[in-house]
mmCIF file of C-alpha atoms and ligand atoms in Angstrom:
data_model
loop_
_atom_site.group_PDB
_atom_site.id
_atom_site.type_symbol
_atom_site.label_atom_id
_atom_site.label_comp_id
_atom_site.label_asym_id
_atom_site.label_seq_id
_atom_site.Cartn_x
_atom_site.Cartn_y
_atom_site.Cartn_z
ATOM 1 C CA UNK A 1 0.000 0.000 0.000
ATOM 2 C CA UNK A 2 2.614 2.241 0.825
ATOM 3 C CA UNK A 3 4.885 1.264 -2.076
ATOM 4 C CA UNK A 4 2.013 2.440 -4.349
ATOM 5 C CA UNK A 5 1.209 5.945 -2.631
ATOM 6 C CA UNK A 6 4.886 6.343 -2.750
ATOM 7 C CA UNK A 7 5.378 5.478 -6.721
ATOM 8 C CA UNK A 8 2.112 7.448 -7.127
ATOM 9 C CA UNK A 9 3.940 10.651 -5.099
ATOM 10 C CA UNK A 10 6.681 10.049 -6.822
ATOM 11 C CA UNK A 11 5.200 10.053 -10.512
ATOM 12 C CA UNK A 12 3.127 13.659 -9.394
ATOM 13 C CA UNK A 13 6.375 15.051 -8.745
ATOM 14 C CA UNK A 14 8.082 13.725 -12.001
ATOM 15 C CA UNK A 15 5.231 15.451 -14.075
ATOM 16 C CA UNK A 16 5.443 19.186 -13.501
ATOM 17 C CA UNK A 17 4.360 21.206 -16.303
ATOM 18 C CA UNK A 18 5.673 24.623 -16.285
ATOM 19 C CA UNK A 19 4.320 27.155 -18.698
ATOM 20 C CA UNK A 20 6.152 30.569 -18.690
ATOM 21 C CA UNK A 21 4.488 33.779 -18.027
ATOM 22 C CA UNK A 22 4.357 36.057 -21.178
ATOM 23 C CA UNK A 23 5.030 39.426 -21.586
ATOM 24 C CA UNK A 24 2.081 41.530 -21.929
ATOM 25 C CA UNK A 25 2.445 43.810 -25.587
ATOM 26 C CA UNK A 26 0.667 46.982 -25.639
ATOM 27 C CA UNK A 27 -1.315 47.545 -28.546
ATOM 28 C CA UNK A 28 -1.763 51.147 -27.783
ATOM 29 C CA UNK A 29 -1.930 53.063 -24.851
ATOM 30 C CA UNK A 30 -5.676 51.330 -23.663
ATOM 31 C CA UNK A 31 -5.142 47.658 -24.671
ATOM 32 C CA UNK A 32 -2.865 45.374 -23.925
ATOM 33 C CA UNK A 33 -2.521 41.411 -25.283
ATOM 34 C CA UNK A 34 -1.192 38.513 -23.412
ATOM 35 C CA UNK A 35 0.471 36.516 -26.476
ATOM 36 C CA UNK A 36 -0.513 33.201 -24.576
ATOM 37 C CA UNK A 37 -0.681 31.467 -27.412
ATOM 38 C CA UNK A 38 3.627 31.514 -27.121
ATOM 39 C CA UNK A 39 3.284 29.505 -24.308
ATOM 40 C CA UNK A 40 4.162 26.077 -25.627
ATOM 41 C CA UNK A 41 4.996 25.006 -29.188
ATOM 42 C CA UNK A 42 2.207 22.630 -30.286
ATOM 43 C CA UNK A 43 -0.556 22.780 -27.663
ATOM 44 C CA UNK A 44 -0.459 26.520 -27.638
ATOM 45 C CA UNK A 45 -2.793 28.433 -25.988
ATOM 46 C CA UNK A 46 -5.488 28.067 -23.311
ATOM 47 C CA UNK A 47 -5.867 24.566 -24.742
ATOM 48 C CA UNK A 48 -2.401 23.179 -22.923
ATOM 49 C CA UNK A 49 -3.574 25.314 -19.655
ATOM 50 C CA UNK A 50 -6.884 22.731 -19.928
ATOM 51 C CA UNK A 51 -4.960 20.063 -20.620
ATOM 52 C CA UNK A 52 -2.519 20.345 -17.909
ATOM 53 C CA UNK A 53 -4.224 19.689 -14.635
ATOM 54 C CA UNK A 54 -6.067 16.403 -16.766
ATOM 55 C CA UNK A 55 -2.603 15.174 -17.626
ATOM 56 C CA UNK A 56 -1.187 14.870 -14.123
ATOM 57 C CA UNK A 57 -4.373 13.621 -12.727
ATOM 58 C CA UNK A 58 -4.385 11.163 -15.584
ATOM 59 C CA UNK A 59 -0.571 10.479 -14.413
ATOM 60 C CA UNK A 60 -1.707 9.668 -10.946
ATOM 61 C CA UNK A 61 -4.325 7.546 -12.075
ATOM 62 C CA UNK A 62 -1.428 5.984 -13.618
ATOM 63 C CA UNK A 63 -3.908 5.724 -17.188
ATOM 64 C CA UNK A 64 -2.126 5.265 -20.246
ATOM 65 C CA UNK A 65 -4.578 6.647 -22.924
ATOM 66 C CA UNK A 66 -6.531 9.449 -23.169
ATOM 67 C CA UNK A 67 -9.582 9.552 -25.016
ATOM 68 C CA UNK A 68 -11.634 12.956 -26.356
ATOM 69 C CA UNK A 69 -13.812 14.158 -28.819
ATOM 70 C CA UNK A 70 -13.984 16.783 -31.431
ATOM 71 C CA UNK A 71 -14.812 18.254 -35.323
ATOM 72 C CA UNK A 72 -12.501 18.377 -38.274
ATOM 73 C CA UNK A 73 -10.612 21.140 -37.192
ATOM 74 C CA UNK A 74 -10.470 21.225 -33.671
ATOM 75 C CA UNK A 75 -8.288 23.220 -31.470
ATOM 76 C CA UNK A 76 -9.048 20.732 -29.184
ATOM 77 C CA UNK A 77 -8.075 17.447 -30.667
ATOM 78 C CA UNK A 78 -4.544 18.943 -32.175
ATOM 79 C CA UNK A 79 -3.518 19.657 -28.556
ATOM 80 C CA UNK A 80 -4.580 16.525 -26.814
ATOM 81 C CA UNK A 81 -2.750 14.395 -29.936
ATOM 82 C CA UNK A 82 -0.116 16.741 -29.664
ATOM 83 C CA UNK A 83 0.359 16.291 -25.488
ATOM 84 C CA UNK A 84 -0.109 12.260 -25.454
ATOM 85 C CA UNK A 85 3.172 12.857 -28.267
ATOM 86 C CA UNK A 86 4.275 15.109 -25.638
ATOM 87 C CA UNK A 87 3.670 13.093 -22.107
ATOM 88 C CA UNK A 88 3.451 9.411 -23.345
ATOM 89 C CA UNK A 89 -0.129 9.099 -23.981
ATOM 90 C CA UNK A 90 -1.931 6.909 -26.466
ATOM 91 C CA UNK A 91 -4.552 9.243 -27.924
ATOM 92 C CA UNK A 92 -7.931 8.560 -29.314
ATOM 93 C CA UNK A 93 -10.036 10.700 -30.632
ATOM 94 C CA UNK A 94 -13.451 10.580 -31.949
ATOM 95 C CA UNK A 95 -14.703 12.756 -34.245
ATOM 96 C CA UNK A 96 -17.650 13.589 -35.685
ATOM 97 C CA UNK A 97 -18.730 12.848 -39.044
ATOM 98 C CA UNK A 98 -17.731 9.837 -40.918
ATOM 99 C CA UNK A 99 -16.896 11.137 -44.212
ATOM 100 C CA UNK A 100 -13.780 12.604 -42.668
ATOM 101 C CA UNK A 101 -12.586 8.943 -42.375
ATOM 102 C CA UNK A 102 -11.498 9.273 -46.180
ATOM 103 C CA UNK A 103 -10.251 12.953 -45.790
ATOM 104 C CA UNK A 104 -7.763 12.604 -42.937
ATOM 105 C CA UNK A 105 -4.877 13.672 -45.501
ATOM 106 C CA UNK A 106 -6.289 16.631 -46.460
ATOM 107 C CA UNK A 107 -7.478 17.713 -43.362
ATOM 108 C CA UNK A 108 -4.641 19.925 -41.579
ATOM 109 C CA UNK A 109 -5.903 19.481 -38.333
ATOM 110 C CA UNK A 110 -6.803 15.395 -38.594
ATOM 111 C CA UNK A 111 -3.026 14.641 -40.295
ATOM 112 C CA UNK A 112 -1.284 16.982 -37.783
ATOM 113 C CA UNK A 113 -2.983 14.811 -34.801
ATOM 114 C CA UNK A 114 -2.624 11.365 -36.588
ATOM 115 C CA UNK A 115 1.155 12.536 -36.984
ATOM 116 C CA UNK A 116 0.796 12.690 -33.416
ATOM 117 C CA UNK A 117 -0.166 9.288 -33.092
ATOM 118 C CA UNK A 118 -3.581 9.967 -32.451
ATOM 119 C CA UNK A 119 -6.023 7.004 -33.374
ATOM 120 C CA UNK A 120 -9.293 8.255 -34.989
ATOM 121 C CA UNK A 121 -12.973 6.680 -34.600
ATOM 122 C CA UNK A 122 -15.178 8.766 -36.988
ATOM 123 C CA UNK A 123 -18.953 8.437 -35.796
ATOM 124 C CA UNK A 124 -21.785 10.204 -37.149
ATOM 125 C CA UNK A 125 -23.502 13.690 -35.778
ATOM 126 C CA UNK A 126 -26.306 11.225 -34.179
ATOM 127 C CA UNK A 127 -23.584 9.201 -32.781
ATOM 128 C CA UNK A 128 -21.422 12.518 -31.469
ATOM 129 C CA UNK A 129 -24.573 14.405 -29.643
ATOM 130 C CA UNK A 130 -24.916 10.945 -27.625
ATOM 131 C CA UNK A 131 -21.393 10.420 -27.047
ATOM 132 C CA UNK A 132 -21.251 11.461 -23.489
ATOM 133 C CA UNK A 133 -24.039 9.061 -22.805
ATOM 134 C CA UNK A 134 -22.992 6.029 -20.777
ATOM 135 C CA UNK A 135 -24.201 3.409 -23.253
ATOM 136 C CA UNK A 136 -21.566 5.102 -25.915
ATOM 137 C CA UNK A 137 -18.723 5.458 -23.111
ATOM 138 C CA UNK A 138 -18.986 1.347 -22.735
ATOM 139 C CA UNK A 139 -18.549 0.792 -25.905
ATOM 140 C CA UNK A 140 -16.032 2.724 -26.740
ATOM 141 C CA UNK A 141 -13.970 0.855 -23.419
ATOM 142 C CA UNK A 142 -14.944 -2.231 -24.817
ATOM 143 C CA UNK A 143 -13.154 -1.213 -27.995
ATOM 144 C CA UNK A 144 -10.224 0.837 -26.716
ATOM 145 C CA UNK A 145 -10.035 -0.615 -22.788
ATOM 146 C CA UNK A 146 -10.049 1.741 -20.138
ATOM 147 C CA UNK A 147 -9.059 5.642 -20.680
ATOM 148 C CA UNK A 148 -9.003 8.932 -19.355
ATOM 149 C CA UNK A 149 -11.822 10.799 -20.861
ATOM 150 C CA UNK A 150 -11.665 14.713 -21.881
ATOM 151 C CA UNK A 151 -14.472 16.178 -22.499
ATOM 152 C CA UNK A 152 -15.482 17.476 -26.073
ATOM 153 C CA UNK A 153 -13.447 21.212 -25.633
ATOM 154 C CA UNK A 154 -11.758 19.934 -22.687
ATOM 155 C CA UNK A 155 -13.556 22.114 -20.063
ATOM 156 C CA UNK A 156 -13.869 19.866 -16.769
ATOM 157 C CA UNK A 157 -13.299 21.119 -13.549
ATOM 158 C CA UNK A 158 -9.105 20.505 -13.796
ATOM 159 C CA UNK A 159 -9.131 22.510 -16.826
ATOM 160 C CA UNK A 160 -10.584 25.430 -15.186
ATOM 161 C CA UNK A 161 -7.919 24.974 -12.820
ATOM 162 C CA UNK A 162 -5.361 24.862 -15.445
ATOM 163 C CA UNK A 163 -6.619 28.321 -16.745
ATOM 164 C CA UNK A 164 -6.926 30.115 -13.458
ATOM 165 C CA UNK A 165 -2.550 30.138 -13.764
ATOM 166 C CA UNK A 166 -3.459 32.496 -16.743
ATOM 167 C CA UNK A 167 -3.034 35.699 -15.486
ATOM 168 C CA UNK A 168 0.052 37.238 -13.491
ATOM 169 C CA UNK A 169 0.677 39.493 -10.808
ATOM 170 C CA UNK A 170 1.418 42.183 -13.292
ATOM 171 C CA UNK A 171 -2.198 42.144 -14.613
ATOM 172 C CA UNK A 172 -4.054 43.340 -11.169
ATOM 173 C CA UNK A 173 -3.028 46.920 -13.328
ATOM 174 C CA UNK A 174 -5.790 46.038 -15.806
ATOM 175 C CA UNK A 175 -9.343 46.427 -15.356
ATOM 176 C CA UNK A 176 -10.589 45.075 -18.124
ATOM 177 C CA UNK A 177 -9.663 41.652 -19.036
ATOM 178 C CA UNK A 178 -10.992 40.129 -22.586
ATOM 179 C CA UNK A 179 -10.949 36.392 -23.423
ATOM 180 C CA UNK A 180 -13.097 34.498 -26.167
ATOM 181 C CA UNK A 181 -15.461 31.862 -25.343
ATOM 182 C CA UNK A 182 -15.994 28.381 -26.473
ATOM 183 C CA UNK A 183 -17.395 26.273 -23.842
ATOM 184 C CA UNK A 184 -16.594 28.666 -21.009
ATOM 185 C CA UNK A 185 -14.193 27.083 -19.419
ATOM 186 C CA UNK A 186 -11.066 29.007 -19.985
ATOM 187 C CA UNK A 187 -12.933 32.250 -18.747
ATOM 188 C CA UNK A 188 -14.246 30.308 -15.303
ATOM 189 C CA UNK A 189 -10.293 30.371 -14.517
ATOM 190 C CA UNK A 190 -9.854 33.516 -15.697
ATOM 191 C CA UNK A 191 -12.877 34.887 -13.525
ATOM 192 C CA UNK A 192 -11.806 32.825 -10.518
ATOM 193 C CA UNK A 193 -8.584 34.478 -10.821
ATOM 194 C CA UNK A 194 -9.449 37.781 -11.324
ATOM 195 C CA UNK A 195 -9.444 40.665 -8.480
ATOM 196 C CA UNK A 196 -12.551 42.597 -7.571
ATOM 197 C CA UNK A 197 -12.332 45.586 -9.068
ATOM 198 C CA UNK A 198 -11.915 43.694 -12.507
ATOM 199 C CA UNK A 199 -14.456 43.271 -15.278
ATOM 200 C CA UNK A 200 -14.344 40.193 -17.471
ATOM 201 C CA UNK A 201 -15.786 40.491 -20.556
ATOM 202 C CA UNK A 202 -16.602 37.265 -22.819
ATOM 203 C CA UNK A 203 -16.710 36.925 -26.250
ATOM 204 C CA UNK A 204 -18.543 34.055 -27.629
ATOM 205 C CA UNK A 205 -17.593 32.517 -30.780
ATOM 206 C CA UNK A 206 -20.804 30.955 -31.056
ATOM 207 C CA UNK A 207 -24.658 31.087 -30.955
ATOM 208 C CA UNK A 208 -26.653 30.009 -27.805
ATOM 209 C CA UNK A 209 -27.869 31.126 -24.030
ATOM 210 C CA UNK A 210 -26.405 27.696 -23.064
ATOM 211 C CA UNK A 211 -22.944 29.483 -21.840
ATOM 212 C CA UNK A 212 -24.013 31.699 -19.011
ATOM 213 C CA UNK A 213 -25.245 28.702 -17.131
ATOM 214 C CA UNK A 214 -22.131 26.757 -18.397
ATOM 215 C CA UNK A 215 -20.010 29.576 -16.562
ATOM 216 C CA UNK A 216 -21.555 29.660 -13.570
ATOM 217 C CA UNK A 217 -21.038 26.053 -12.730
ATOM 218 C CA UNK A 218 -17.401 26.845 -12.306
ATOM 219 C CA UNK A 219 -17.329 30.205 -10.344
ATOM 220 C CA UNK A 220 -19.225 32.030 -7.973
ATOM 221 C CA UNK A 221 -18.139 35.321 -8.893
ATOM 222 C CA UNK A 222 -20.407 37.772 -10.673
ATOM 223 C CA UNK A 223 -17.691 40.086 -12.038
ATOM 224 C CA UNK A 224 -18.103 38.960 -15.830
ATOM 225 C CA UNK A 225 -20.312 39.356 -18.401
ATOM 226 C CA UNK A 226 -20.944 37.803 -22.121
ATOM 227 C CA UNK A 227 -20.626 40.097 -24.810
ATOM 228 C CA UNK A 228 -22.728 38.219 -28.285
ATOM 229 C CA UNK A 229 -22.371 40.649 -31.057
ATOM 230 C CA UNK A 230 -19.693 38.991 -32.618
ATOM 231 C CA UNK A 231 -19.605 36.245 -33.322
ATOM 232 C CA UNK A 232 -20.261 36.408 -36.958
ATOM 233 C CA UNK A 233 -23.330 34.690 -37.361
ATOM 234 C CA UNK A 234 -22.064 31.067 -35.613
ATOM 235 C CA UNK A 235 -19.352 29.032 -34.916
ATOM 236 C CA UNK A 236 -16.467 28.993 -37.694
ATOM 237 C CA UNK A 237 -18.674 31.402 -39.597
ATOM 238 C CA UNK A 238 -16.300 34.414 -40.820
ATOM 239 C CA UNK A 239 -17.402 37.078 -43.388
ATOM 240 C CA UNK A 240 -14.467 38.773 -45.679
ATOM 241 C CA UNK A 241 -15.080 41.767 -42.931
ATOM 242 C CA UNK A 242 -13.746 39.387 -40.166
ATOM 243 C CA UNK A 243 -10.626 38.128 -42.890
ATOM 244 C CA UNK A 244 -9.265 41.563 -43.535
ATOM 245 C CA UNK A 245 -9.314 42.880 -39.793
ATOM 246 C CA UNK A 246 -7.297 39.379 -39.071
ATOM 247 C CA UNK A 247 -4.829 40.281 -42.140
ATOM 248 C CA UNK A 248 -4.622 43.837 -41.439
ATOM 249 C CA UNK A 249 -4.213 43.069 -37.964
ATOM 250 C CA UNK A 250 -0.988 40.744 -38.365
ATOM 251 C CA UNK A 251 0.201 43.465 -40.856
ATOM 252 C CA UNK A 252 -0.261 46.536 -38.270
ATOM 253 C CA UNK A 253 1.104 44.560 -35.281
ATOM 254 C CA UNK A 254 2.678 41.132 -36.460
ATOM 255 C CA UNK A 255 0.590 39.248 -34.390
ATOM 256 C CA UNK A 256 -1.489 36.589 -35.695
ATOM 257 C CA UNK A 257 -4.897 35.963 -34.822
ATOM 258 C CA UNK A 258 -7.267 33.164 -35.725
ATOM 259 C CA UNK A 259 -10.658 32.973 -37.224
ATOM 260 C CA UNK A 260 -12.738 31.363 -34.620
ATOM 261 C CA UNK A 261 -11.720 33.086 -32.092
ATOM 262 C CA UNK A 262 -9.070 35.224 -30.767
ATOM 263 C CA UNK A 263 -10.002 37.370 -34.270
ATOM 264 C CA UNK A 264 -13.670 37.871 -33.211
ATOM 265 C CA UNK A 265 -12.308 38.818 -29.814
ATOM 266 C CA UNK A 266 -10.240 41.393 -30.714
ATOM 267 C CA UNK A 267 -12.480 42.551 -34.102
ATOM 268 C CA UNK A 268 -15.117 42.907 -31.222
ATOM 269 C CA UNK A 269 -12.811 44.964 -28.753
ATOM 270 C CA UNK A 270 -11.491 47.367 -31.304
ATOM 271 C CA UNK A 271 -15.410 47.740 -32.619
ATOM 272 C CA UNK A 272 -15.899 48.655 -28.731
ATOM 273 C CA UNK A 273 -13.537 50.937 -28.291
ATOM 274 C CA UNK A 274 -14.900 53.306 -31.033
ATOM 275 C CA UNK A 275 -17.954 52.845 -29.791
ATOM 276 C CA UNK A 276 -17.083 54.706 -26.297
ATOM 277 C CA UNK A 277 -18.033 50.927 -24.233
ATOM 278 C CA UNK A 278 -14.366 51.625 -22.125
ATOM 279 C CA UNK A 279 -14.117 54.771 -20.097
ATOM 280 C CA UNK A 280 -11.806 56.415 -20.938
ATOM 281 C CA UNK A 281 -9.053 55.831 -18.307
ATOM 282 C CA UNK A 282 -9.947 52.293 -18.468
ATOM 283 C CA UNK A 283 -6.899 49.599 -19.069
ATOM 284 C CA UNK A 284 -7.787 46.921 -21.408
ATOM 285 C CA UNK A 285 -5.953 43.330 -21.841
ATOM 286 C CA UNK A 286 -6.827 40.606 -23.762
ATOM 287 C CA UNK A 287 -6.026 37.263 -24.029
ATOM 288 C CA UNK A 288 -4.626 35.416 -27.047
ATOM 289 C CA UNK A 289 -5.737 32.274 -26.257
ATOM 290 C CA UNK A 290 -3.783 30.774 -29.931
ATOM 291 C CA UNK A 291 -5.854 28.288 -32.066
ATOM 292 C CA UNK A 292 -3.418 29.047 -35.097
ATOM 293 C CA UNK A 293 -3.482 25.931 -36.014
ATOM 294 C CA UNK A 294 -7.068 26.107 -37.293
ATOM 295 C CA UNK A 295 -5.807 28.915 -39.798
ATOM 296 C CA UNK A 296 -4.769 25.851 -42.927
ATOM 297 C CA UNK A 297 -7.961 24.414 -42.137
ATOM 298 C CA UNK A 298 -9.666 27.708 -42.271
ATOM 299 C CA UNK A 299 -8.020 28.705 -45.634
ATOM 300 C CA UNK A 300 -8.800 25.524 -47.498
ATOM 301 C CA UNK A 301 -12.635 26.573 -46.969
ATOM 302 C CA UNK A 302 -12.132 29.861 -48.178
ATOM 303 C CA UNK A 303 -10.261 28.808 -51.159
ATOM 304 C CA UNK A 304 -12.736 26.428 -52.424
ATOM 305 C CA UNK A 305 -15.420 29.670 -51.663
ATOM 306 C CA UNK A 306 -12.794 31.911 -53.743
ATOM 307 C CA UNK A 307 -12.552 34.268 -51.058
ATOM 308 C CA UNK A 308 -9.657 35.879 -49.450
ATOM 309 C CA UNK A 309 -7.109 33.660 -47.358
ATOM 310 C CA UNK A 310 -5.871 34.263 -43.933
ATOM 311 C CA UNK A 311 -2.140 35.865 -44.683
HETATM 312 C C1 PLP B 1 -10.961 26.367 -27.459
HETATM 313 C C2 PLP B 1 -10.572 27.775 -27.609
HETATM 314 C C3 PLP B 1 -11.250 28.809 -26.943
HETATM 315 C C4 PLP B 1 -12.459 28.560 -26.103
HETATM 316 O O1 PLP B 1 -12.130 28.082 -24.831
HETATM 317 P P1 PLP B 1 -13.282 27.541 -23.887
HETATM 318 O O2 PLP B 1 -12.569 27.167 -22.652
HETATM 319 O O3 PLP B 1 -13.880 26.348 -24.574
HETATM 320 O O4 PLP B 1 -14.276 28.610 -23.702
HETATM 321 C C5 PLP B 1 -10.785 30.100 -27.089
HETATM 322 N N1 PLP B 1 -9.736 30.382 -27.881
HETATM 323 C C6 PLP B 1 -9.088 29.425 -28.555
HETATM 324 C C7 PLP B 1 -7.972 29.804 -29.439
HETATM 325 C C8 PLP B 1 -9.471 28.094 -28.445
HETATM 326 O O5 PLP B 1 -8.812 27.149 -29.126
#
């Protein structure tokens, strides 16, 4: 008994994950961006922060393969293939829709994760809305044995966690703080974390009243609020509008930003601004959360559209 706590200990102390701070770049004398999306080379972004509590605990539960689900060009599913590379995971992920089975090669974001090692099971949309459902679950043990399961997104109580060691010391300055939103769960941390005379202010990337409620399952706080103007009509929906701020912003700043999200967080934060939303003396930051790695994917759809590309 004590030979296993011990080995346990022992393996939680092997496994630290360290992420380094960033450096805060003003973008003019109101807003500020944390570039988190520098803070690790493949998993960048907020998606490593949710990953990183869920790895250790995986670690300690001593499970060797970690199972999660996701679309064809999920931030999500690159980051978990890319950390099971990264810790000594086997990876499976399931994704929905079944025609992607014969597109894997094409798809950026499937052949970067299957580089990985990541083993695919394509199921249909049917199939993916009931995939959290325990008849599903015992299937998919009976097929792969037993796993650590990630949620679709990765937003559990861990990642939340992970994503409170967002902001620094430095950023009590700032009261403002801007993040997108997916499923909510990297702006739970970054309420939990934030002081009281701080606002956060969501942006959604998507349609639906489902994420208040999501949110407050993970904090008690009531500093925060959603804002829903932009996020260009639904998830991975971008207009050329939405394109040439992202290209123009890169070009002004050298900073990338990506389509489904950190580029309708900050097209909606300028769009603010010149609205008058920030008093005047207010200081801004927002966090680049990454997700570059959806720009290929992002491209290919615009070039078979024959509009403009992400630069
Ligand atoms: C997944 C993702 C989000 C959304 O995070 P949630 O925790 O699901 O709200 C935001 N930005 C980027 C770049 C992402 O990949």
């Amino acid at each position: 008994m004590q030979f296993v706590y011990l080995s346990r200990l022992f393996l939680t102390l092997l496994y630290v994950i360290t992420l380094p701070d960033q450096v805060n770049i003003s973008l003019n004398s109101q807003l500020y961006l944390k570039p988190d999306y520098l803070n690790h080379s493949f998993i960048s972004g907020n998606k490593i922060r949710k990953l990183k509590w869920n790895i250790l605990e995986a670690k300690k539960l001593q499970q060797t393969t970690l199972l999660t689900f996701g679309g064809a060009f999920s931030n999500h599913i690159a980051a978990v293939a890319a950390a099971g590379k990264e810790y000594g995971f086997k990876t499976i992920g399931v994704i929905r829709g079944e025609e992607l089975q014969k597109k894997v090669k094409q798809n950026p974001t499937l052949s970067f994760a299957s580089d990985c090692g990541m083993q695919f099971k394509f199921v249909s949309r049917e199939d993916f809305r009931n995939k959290h459902k325990n008849y599903f679950i015992e299937l998919l043990k009976a097929t792969y044995g037993d796993f650590y399961l990630i949620p679709e997104g990765g937003t559990n109580s861990l990642a939340v966690q992970g994503c409170e060691e967002i902001l620094a010391k430095e950023d009590a300055q700032f009261d403002f703080i801007c993040c997108p939103v997916g499923t909510g769960g990297t702006i739970s941390g970054i309420i939990n974390a934030s002081l009281h005379h701080q606002k956060i202010l969501g942006f959604p990337a998507l349609k639906g009243d489902f994420l208040q409620e999501e949110i407050s399952k993970f904090t008690s706080k009531t500093n925060w609020e959603l804002i829903t103007d932009y996020h260009f009509g639904g998830y991975a929906k971008v207009n050329t509008h939405l394109i040439s701020f992202i290209n123009q912003f890169k070009k002004e700043k050298n900073i990338p930003l990506d389509p489904i999200y950190t580029g309708k967080m900050l097209f909606g934060i300028q769009d603010l601004m010149k609205k008058g939303f920030f008093p005047e003396q207010a200081k801004i930051l927002a966090i680049h959360t990454g997700g570059l790695q959806g720009i290929a994917g992002m491209n290919n759809v615009l070039k078979k559209k024959k509009l403009p590309c992400i630069q």
